[in-house]
Amino acid sequence: MELSVISRSATPTLEGSPTHSLPSPPSSHSANVQLSPPVQQNNFRQALRVFLSTFITIFLAELGDKTQVTTLLMSAESQSPWVVFLGAGAALVATSLLGVWLGHWLSKRISTRTLETAAGAMLLLIAVMLLWDVVQG
C-alpha cells in the first residue's frame, strides 16, 4: 500500500526564551494521507466481491429453511409484521455476528482445511441423524 504524508512544522516561541523547532501534532489541517487510486479501487472491488458472494450464498441457503418458515408463521399470527421483521432481522444479525467472530477466532487456531473438514463432518452427522429419525419414525 502506498501512503504519502504531508505535514508542517511549527516554531513555538515564548518571549525571553530560546527558539526551538518542534513538529506540530497531526491534525486534519496539518496532515494529509492519500491512498493511490489503484489501491483504493482494488480494495473496494475485493470487498464488494466478498460481500456479494456472502450475501448470495446466505440468501439462497436461507430461502425456505426453518428460520424463514418460522418467521412467516409468526408474521401471519402477529398484528405487527414489522415488529416480527425487526426481531427476526436482529436475531439473524446476532447469529451471523457470532458465526463471524467464532470463525475468525477458530481460524487463528486451526487450519482452514481442518475447519472445512469438521464442518462437513458435522453436517454429514446431522444428515445421518435426520435420516435415521425418518426411517425409525
PDB file of C-alpha atoms in Angstrom:
ATOM      1  CA  MET A   1       0.000   0.000   0.000  1.00  0.00           C
ATOM      2  CA  GLU A   2       1.369   3.373  -0.924  1.00  0.00           C
ATOM      3  CA  LEU A   3       0.951   6.238   1.532  1.00  0.00           C
ATOM      4  CA  SER A   4       2.085   9.795   1.120  1.00  0.00           C
ATOM      5  CA  VAL A   5       2.026  12.005   4.199  1.00  0.00           C
ATOM      6  CA  ILE A   6       2.428  15.760   4.088  1.00  0.00           C
ATOM      7  CA  SER A   7       2.952  17.646   7.356  1.00  0.00           C
ATOM      8  CA  ARG A   8       4.086  21.081   8.511  1.00  0.00           C
ATOM      9  CA  SER A   9       6.212  22.010  11.492  1.00  0.00           C
ATOM     10  CA  ALA A  10       5.564  24.867  13.875  1.00  0.00           C
ATOM     11  CA  THR A  11       8.048  27.078  15.675  1.00  0.00           C
ATOM     12  CA  PRO A  12       6.659  27.938  19.110  1.00  0.00           C
ATOM     13  CA  THR A  13       8.314  30.846  20.912  1.00  0.00           C
ATOM     14  CA  LEU A  14       7.927  32.461  24.296  1.00  0.00           C
ATOM     15  CA  GLU A  15       9.244  35.945  24.966  1.00  0.00           C
ATOM     16  CA  GLY A  16      12.686  35.755  26.554  1.00  0.00           C
ATOM     17  CA  SER A  17      13.129  32.013  25.830  1.00  0.00           C
ATOM     18  CA  PRO A  18      15.228  30.313  23.182  1.00  0.00           C
ATOM     19  CA  THR A  19      13.529  29.275  19.960  1.00  0.00           C
ATOM     20  CA  HIS A  20      13.091  25.528  19.332  1.00  0.00           C
ATOM     21  CA  SER A  21      11.576  23.932  16.258  1.00  0.00           C
ATOM     22  CA  LEU A  22       9.093  21.178  17.147  1.00  0.00           C
ATOM     23  CA  PRO A  23       6.892  19.202  14.777  1.00  0.00           C
ATOM     24  CA  SER A  24       3.233  20.030  15.127  1.00  0.00           C
ATOM     25  CA  PRO A  25       0.861  17.255  16.168  1.00  0.00           C
ATOM     26  CA  PRO A  26      -1.124  15.719  13.325  1.00  0.00           C
ATOM     27  CA  SER A  27      -4.490  17.294  12.731  1.00  0.00           C
ATOM     28  CA  SER A  28      -6.962  17.494   9.908  1.00  0.00           C
ATOM     29  CA  HIS A  29      -5.191  20.669   8.749  1.00  0.00           C
ATOM     30  CA  SER A  30      -1.569  19.586   9.124  1.00  0.00           C
ATOM     31  CA  ALA A  31      -1.617  16.010   7.783  1.00  0.00           C
ATOM     32  CA  ASN A  32      -2.936  14.725   4.519  1.00  0.00           C
ATOM     33  CA  VAL A  33      -2.951  10.948   3.954  1.00  0.00           C
ATOM     34  CA  GLN A  34      -3.684   9.828   0.424  1.00  0.00           C
ATOM     35  CA  LEU A  35      -4.034   6.310  -0.936  1.00  0.00           C
ATOM     36  CA  SER A  36      -3.168   5.852  -4.555  1.00  0.00           C
ATOM     37  CA  PRO A  37      -6.327   5.236  -6.676  1.00  0.00           C
ATOM     38  CA  PRO A  38      -5.409   1.692  -7.847  1.00  0.00           C
ATOM     39  CA  VAL A  39      -5.047   0.503  -4.233  1.00  0.00           C
ATOM     40  CA  GLN A  40      -8.399   2.013  -3.263  1.00  0.00           C
ATOM     41  CA  GLN A  41     -10.109   0.541  -6.326  1.00  0.00           C
ATOM     42  CA  ASN A  42      -8.643  -2.954  -5.792  1.00  0.00           C
ATOM     43  CA  ASN A  43      -9.602  -2.931  -2.097  1.00  0.00           C
ATOM     44  CA  PHE A  44     -13.139  -1.822  -2.971  1.00  0.00           C
ATOM     45  CA  ARG A  45     -13.511  -4.496  -5.663  1.00  0.00           C
ATOM     46  CA  GLN A  46     -12.235  -7.216  -3.351  1.00  0.00           C
ATOM     47  CA  ALA A  47     -14.559  -6.110  -0.532  1.00  0.00           C
ATOM     48  CA  LEU A  48     -17.509  -5.937  -2.945  1.00  0.00           C
ATOM     49  CA  ARG A  49     -16.729  -9.412  -4.275  1.00  0.00           C
ATOM     50  CA  VAL A  50     -16.621 -10.877  -0.735  1.00  0.00           C
ATOM     51  CA  PHE A  51     -19.828  -9.022   0.227  1.00  0.00           C
ATOM     52  CA  LEU A  52     -21.775 -10.213  -2.835  1.00  0.00           C
ATOM     53  CA  SER A  53     -20.514 -13.785  -2.512  1.00  0.00           C
ATOM     54  CA  THR A  54     -21.525 -13.875   1.157  1.00  0.00           C
ATOM     55  CA  PHE A  55     -24.902 -12.229   0.535  1.00  0.00           C
ATOM     56  CA  ILE A  56     -25.878 -14.539  -2.331  1.00  0.00           C
ATOM     57  CA  THR A  57     -24.721 -17.688  -0.507  1.00  0.00           C
ATOM     58  CA  ILE A  58     -26.555 -16.870   2.729  1.00  0.00           C
ATOM     59  CA  PHE A  59     -29.648 -15.574   0.903  1.00  0.00           C
ATOM     60  CA  LEU A  60     -30.004 -18.770  -1.139  1.00  0.00           C
ATOM     61  CA  ALA A  61     -29.235 -21.001   1.859  1.00  0.00           C
ATOM     62  CA  GLU A  62     -31.904 -19.287   3.978  1.00  0.00           C
ATOM     63  CA  LEU A  63     -34.684 -19.488   1.360  1.00  0.00           C
ATOM     64  CA  GLY A  64     -37.265 -21.947   2.613  1.00  0.00           C
ATOM     65  CA  ASP A  65     -35.344 -23.056   5.677  1.00  0.00           C
ATOM     66  CA  LYS A  66     -36.907 -23.382   9.118  1.00  0.00           C
ATOM     67  CA  THR A  67     -35.995 -19.800  10.094  1.00  0.00           C
ATOM     68  CA  GLN A  68     -37.905 -18.377   7.134  1.00  0.00           C
ATOM     69  CA  VAL A  69     -40.887 -20.664   7.722  1.00  0.00           C
ATOM     70  CA  THR A  70     -40.931 -19.728  11.421  1.00  0.00           C
ATOM     71  CA  THR A  71     -40.775 -16.025  10.557  1.00  0.00           C
ATOM     72  CA  LEU A  72     -43.584 -16.495   8.027  1.00  0.00           C
ATOM     73  CA  LEU A  73     -45.803 -18.181  10.628  1.00  0.00           C
ATOM     74  CA  MET A  74     -45.030 -15.612  13.335  1.00  0.00           C
ATOM     75  CA  SER A  75     -45.814 -12.785  10.927  1.00  0.00           C
ATOM     76  CA  ALA A  76     -49.104 -14.419   9.922  1.00  0.00           C
ATOM     77  CA  GLU A  77     -50.157 -14.703  13.584  1.00  0.00           C
ATOM     78  CA  SER A  78     -48.974 -11.230  14.571  1.00  0.00           C
ATOM     79  CA  GLN A  79     -50.768  -7.926  14.231  1.00  0.00           C
ATOM     80  CA  SER A  80     -47.357  -6.263  13.873  1.00  0.00           C
ATOM     81  CA  PRO A  81     -45.441  -7.859  10.983  1.00  0.00           C
ATOM     82  CA  TRP A  82     -42.793  -5.106  11.087  1.00  0.00           C
ATOM     83  CA  VAL A  83     -42.008  -5.979  14.702  1.00  0.00           C
ATOM     84  CA  VAL A  84     -41.586  -9.629  13.642  1.00  0.00           C
ATOM     85  CA  PHE A  85     -39.310  -8.451  10.808  1.00  0.00           C
ATOM     86  CA  LEU A  86     -37.190  -6.380  13.201  1.00  0.00           C
ATOM     87  CA  GLY A  87     -36.961  -9.224  15.728  1.00  0.00           C
ATOM     88  CA  ALA A  88     -36.048 -11.793  13.081  1.00  0.00           C
ATOM     89  CA  GLY A  89     -33.548  -9.409  11.496  1.00  0.00           C
ATOM     90  CA  ALA A  90     -31.885  -8.670  14.834  1.00  0.00           C
ATOM     91  CA  ALA A  91     -31.675 -12.403  15.596  1.00  0.00           C
ATOM     92  CA  LEU A  92     -30.096 -13.151  12.205  1.00  0.00           C
ATOM     93  CA  VAL A  93     -27.590 -10.324  12.659  1.00  0.00           C
ATOM     94  CA  ALA A  94     -26.708 -11.626  16.141  1.00  0.00           C
ATOM     95  CA  THR A  95     -26.221 -15.219  14.951  1.00  0.00           C
ATOM     96  CA  SER A  96     -24.198 -14.002  11.959  1.00  0.00           C
ATOM     97  CA  LEU A  97     -22.013 -11.902  14.254  1.00  0.00           C
ATOM     98  CA  LEU A  98     -21.469 -14.929  16.478  1.00  0.00           C
ATOM     99  CA  GLY A  99     -20.575 -17.052  13.441  1.00  0.00           C
ATOM    100  CA  VAL A 100     -18.141 -14.455  12.086  1.00  0.00           C
ATOM    101  CA  TRP A 101     -16.496 -13.992  15.483  1.00  0.00           C
ATOM    102  CA  LEU A 102     -16.215 -17.730  16.130  1.00  0.00           C
ATOM    103  CA  GLY A 103     -14.940 -18.414  12.606  1.00  0.00           C
ATOM    104  CA  HIS A 104     -12.299 -15.697  12.909  1.00  0.00           C
ATOM    105  CA  TRP A 105     -11.248 -16.942  16.359  1.00  0.00           C
ATOM    106  CA  LEU A 106     -11.016 -20.556  15.173  1.00  0.00           C
ATOM    107  CA  SER A 107      -9.084 -19.590  12.026  1.00  0.00           C
ATOM    108  CA  LYS A 108      -6.297 -18.257  14.257  1.00  0.00           C
ATOM    109  CA  ARG A 109      -6.007 -21.644  15.991  1.00  0.00           C
ATOM    110  CA  ILE A 110      -6.971 -24.261  13.372  1.00  0.00           C
ATOM    111  CA  SER A 111      -6.178 -24.510   9.655  1.00  0.00           C
ATOM    112  CA  THR A 112      -8.906 -23.657   7.147  1.00  0.00           C
ATOM    113  CA  ARG A 113      -8.789 -27.197   5.778  1.00  0.00           C
ATOM    114  CA  THR A 114      -9.415 -28.657   9.251  1.00  0.00           C
ATOM    115  CA  LEU A 115     -12.330 -26.238   9.796  1.00  0.00           C
ATOM    116  CA  GLU A 116     -13.879 -27.216   6.458  1.00  0.00           C
ATOM    117  CA  THR A 117     -13.467 -30.929   7.229  1.00  0.00           C
ATOM    118  CA  ALA A 118     -15.005 -30.529  10.701  1.00  0.00           C
ATOM    119  CA  ALA A 119     -17.951 -28.519   9.324  1.00  0.00           C
ATOM    120  CA  GLY A 120     -18.540 -31.128   6.611  1.00  0.00           C
ATOM    121  CA  ALA A 121     -18.401 -33.957   9.153  1.00  0.00           C
ATOM    122  CA  MET A 122     -20.889 -32.159  11.419  1.00  0.00           C
ATOM    123  CA  LEU A 123     -23.318 -31.581   8.534  1.00  0.00           C
ATOM    124  CA  LEU A 124     -22.966 -35.210   7.441  1.00  0.00           C
ATOM    125  CA  LEU A 125     -23.642 -36.376  11.013  1.00  0.00           C
ATOM    126  CA  ILE A 126     -26.765 -34.191  11.202  1.00  0.00           C
ATOM    127  CA  ALA A 127     -27.980 -35.580   7.857  1.00  0.00           C
ATOM    128  CA  VAL A 128     -27.474 -39.171   9.049  1.00  0.00           C
ATOM    129  CA  MET A 129     -29.303 -38.425  12.313  1.00  0.00           C
ATOM    130  CA  LEU A 130     -32.238 -36.861  10.436  1.00  0.00           C
ATOM    131  CA  LEU A 131     -32.374 -39.796   8.020  1.00  0.00           C
ATOM    132  CA  TRP A 132     -32.273 -42.241  10.959  1.00  0.00           C
ATOM    133  CA  ASP A 133     -35.131 -40.352  12.615  1.00  0.00           C
ATOM    134  CA  VAL A 134     -37.227 -40.589   9.431  1.00  0.00           C
ATOM    135  CA  VAL A 135     -36.507 -44.307   8.994  1.00  0.00           C
ATOM    136  CA  GLN A 136     -37.328 -45.034  12.654  1.00  0.00           C
ATOM    137  CA  GLY A 137     -40.318 -42.663  12.640  1.00  0.00           C
TER     138      GLY A 137
END
